[in-house]
mmCIF file of C-alpha atoms and ligand atoms in Angstrom:
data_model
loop_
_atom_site.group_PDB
_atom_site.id
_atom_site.type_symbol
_atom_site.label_atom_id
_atom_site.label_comp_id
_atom_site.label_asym_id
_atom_site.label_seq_id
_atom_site.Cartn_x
_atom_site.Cartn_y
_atom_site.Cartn_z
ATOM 1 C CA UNK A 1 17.643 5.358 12.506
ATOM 2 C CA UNK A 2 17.234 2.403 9.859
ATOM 3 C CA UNK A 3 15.420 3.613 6.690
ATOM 4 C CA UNK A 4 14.053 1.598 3.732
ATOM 5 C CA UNK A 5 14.374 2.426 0.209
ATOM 6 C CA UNK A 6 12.438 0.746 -1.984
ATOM 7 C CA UNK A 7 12.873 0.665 -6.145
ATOM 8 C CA UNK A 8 9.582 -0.689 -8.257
ATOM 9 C CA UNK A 9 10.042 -2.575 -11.271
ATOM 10 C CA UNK A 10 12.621 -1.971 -14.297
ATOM 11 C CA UNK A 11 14.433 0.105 -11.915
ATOM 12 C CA UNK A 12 16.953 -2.084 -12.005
ATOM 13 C CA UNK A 13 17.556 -1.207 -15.825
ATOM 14 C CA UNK A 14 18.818 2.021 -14.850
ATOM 15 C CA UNK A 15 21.671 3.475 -16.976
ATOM 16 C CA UNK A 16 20.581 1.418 -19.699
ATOM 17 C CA UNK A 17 17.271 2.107 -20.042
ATOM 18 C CA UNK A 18 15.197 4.954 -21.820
ATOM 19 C CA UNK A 19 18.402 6.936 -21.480
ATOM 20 C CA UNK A 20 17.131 10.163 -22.882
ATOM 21 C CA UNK A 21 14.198 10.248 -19.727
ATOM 22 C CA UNK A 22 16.389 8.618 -16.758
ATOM 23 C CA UNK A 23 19.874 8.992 -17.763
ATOM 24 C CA UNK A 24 23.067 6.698 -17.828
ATOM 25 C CA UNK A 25 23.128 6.410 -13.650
ATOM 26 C CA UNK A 26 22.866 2.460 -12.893
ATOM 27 C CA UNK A 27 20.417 1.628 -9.805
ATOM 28 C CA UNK A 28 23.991 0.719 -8.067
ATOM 29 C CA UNK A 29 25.488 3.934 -8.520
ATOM 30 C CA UNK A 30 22.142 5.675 -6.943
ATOM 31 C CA UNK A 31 22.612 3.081 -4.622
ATOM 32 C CA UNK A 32 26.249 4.140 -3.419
ATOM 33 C CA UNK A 33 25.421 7.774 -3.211
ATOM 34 C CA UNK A 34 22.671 7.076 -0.700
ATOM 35 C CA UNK A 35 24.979 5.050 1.448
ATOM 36 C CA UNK A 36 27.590 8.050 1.437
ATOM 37 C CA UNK A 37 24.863 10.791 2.434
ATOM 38 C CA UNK A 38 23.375 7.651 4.689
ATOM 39 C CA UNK A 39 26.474 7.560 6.216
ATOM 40 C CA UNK A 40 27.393 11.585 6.728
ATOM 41 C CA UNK A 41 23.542 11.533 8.363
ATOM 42 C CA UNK A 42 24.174 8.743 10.554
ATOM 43 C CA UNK A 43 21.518 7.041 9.558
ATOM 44 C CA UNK A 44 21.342 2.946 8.240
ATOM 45 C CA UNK A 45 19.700 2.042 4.722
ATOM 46 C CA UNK A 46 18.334 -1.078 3.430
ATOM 47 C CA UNK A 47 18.004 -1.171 -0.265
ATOM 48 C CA UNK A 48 15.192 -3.475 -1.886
ATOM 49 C CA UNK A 49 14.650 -3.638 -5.690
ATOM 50 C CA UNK A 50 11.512 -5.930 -6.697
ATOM 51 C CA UNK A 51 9.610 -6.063 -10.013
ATOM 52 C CA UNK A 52 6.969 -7.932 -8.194
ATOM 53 C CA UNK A 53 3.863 -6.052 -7.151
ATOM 54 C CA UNK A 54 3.034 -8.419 -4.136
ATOM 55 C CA UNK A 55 6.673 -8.722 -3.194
ATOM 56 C CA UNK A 56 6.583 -4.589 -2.724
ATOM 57 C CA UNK A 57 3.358 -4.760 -0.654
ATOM 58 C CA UNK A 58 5.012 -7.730 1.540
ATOM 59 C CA UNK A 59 7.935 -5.476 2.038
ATOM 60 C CA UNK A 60 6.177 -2.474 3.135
ATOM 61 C CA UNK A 61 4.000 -4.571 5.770
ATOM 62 C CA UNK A 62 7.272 -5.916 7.171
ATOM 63 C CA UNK A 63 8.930 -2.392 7.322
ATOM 64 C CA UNK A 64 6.618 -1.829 9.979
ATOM 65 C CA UNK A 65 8.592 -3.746 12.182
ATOM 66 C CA UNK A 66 11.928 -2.321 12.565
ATOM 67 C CA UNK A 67 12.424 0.660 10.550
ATOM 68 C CA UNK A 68 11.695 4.380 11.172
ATOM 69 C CA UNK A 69 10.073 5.316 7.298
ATOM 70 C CA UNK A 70 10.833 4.322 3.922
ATOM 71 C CA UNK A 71 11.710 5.918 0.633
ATOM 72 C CA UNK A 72 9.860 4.678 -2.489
ATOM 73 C CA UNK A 73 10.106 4.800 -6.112
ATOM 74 C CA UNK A 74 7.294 2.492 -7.077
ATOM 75 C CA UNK A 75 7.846 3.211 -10.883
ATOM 76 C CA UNK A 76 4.603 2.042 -12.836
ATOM 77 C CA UNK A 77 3.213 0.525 -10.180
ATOM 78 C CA UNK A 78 3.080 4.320 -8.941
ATOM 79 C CA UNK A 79 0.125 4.725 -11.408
ATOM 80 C CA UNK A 80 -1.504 1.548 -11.210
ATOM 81 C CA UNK A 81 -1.666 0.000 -7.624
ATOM 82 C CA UNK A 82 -4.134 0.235 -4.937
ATOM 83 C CA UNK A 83 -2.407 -2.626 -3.587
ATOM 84 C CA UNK A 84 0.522 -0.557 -2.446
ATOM 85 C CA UNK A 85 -0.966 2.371 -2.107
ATOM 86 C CA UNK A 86 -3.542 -0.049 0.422
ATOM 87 C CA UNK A 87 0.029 -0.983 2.230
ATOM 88 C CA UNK A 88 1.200 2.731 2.384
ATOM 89 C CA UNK A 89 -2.150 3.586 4.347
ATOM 90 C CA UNK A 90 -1.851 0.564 6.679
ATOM 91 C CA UNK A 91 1.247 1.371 8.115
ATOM 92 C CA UNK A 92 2.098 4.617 10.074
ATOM 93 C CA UNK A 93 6.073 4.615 9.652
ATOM 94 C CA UNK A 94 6.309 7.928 7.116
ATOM 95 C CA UNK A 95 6.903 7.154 3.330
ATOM 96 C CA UNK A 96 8.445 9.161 0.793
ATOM 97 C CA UNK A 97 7.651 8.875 -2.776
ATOM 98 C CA UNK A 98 10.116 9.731 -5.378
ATOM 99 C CA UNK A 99 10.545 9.572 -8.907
ATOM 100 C CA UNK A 100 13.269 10.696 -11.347
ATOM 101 C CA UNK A 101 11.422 12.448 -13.965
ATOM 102 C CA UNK A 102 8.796 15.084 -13.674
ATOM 103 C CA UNK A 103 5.742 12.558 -13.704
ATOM 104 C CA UNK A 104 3.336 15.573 -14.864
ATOM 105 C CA UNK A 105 5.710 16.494 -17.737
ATOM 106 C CA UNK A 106 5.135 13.092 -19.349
ATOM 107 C CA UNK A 107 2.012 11.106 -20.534
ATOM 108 C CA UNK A 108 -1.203 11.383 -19.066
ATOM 109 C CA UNK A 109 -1.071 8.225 -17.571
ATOM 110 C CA UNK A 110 1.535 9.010 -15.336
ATOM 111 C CA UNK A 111 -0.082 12.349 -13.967
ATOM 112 C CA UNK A 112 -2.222 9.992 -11.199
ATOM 113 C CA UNK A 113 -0.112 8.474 -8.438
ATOM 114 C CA UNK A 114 -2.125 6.262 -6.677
ATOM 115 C CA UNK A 115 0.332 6.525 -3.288
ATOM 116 C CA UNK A 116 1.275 10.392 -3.321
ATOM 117 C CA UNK A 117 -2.454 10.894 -1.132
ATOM 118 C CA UNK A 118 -1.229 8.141 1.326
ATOM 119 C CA UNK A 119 2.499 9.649 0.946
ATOM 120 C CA UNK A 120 4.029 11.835 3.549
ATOM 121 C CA UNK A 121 5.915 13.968 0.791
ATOM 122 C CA UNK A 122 6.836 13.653 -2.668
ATOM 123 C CA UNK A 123 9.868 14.443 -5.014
ATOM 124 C CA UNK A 124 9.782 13.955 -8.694
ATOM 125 C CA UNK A 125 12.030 15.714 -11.764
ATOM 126 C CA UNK A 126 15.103 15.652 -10.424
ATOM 127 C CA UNK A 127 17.088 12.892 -11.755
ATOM 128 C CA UNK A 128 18.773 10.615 -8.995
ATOM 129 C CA UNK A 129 18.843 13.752 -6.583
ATOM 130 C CA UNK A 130 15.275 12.772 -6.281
ATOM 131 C CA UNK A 131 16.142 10.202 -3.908
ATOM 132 C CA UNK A 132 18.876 12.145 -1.589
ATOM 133 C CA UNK A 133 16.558 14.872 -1.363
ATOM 134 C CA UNK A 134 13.527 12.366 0.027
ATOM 135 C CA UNK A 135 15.609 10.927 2.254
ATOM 136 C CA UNK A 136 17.165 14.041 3.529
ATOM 137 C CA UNK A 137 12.947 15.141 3.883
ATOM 138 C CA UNK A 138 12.425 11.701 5.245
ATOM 139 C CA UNK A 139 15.206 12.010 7.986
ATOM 140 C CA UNK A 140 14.397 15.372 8.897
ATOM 141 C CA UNK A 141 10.636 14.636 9.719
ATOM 142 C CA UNK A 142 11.818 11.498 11.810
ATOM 143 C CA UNK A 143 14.207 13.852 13.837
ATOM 144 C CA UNK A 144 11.500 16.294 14.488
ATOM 145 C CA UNK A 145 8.634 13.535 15.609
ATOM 146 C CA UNK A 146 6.246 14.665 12.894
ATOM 147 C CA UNK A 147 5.732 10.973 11.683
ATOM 148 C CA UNK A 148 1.889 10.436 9.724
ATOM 149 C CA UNK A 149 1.530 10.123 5.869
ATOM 150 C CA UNK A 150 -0.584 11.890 4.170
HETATM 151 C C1 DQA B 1 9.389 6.626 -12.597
HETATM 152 C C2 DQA B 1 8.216 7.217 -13.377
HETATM 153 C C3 DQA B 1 7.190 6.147 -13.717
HETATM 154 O O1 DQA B 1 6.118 6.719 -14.468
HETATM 155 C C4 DQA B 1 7.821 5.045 -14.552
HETATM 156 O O2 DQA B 1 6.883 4.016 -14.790
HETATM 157 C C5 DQA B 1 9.082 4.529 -13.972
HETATM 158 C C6 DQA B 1 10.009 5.451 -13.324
HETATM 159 C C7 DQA B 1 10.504 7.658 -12.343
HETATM 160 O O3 DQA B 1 11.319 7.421 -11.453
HETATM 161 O O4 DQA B 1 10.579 8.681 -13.031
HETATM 162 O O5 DQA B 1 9.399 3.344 -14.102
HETATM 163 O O6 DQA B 1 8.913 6.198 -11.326
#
């Protein structure tokens, strides 16, 4: 099983940025966790960071071809982009959307996700556990066969 996980932009300031909202854990350290539980699960990950809107979408079309689902934090774009979410609808591997704070705890602007109605479950508030426990939702809906979004 080959799953994608894909981190939006300034995700890769993890650790160091806002602190007090996404903690001190670097995008590599989030990165090596996944590959342990990855690795316990038997399953192979491909990690993509890209502050590039476009770049995301192109990644998600490709994903199509050759993985099983995908796990993505799409960070602002999360709030902002029918181009992704457009990309998300067009393909029918499942996708996961996480995030590491609680989005509805925060500003207004961040209460709309424009890919959670296109996503096949969502995790928010939990720090970098966000991720493990998508994936673990992610892997467990591949193994049963219950594949759409949405
Ligand atoms: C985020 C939440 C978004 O609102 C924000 O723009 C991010 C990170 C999160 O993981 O909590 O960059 O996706």
């Amino acid at each position: 099983m080959q799953i994608l996980i894909i981190h939006g932009p300034n995700l890769n300031l993890l650790g160091a940025r806002e602190q007090g909202i996404y903690g001190k854990v670097s995008l590599q350290e989030i990165e090596r966790d996944l590959a342990k539980l990855a690795k316990k699960e038997q399953v192979t990950l491909e990690f993509y960071q890209s502050n590039h809107e476009g770049e995301i979408v192109s990644k998600i079309q490709q994903a199509q071809r050759g993985c099983d689902g995908i796990v993505i934090n799409p960070a602002a774009y999360t709030h902002t982009s029918v181009a992704i979410r457009d990309a998300i609808a067009a393909i029918t591997i499942p996708v996961v959307e996480v995030h590491l704070s609680n989005i509805h705890a925060r500003e207004d602007f961040r209460k709309e996700s424009y890919v959670s109605p296109v996503a096949r479950g969502v995790v928010f508030g939990f720090g970098p556990r966000s991720y493990q426990l998508g994936l673990l939702g992610l892997i467990k809906i591949l193994k049963e066969g219950n594949h759409s979004n949405g």
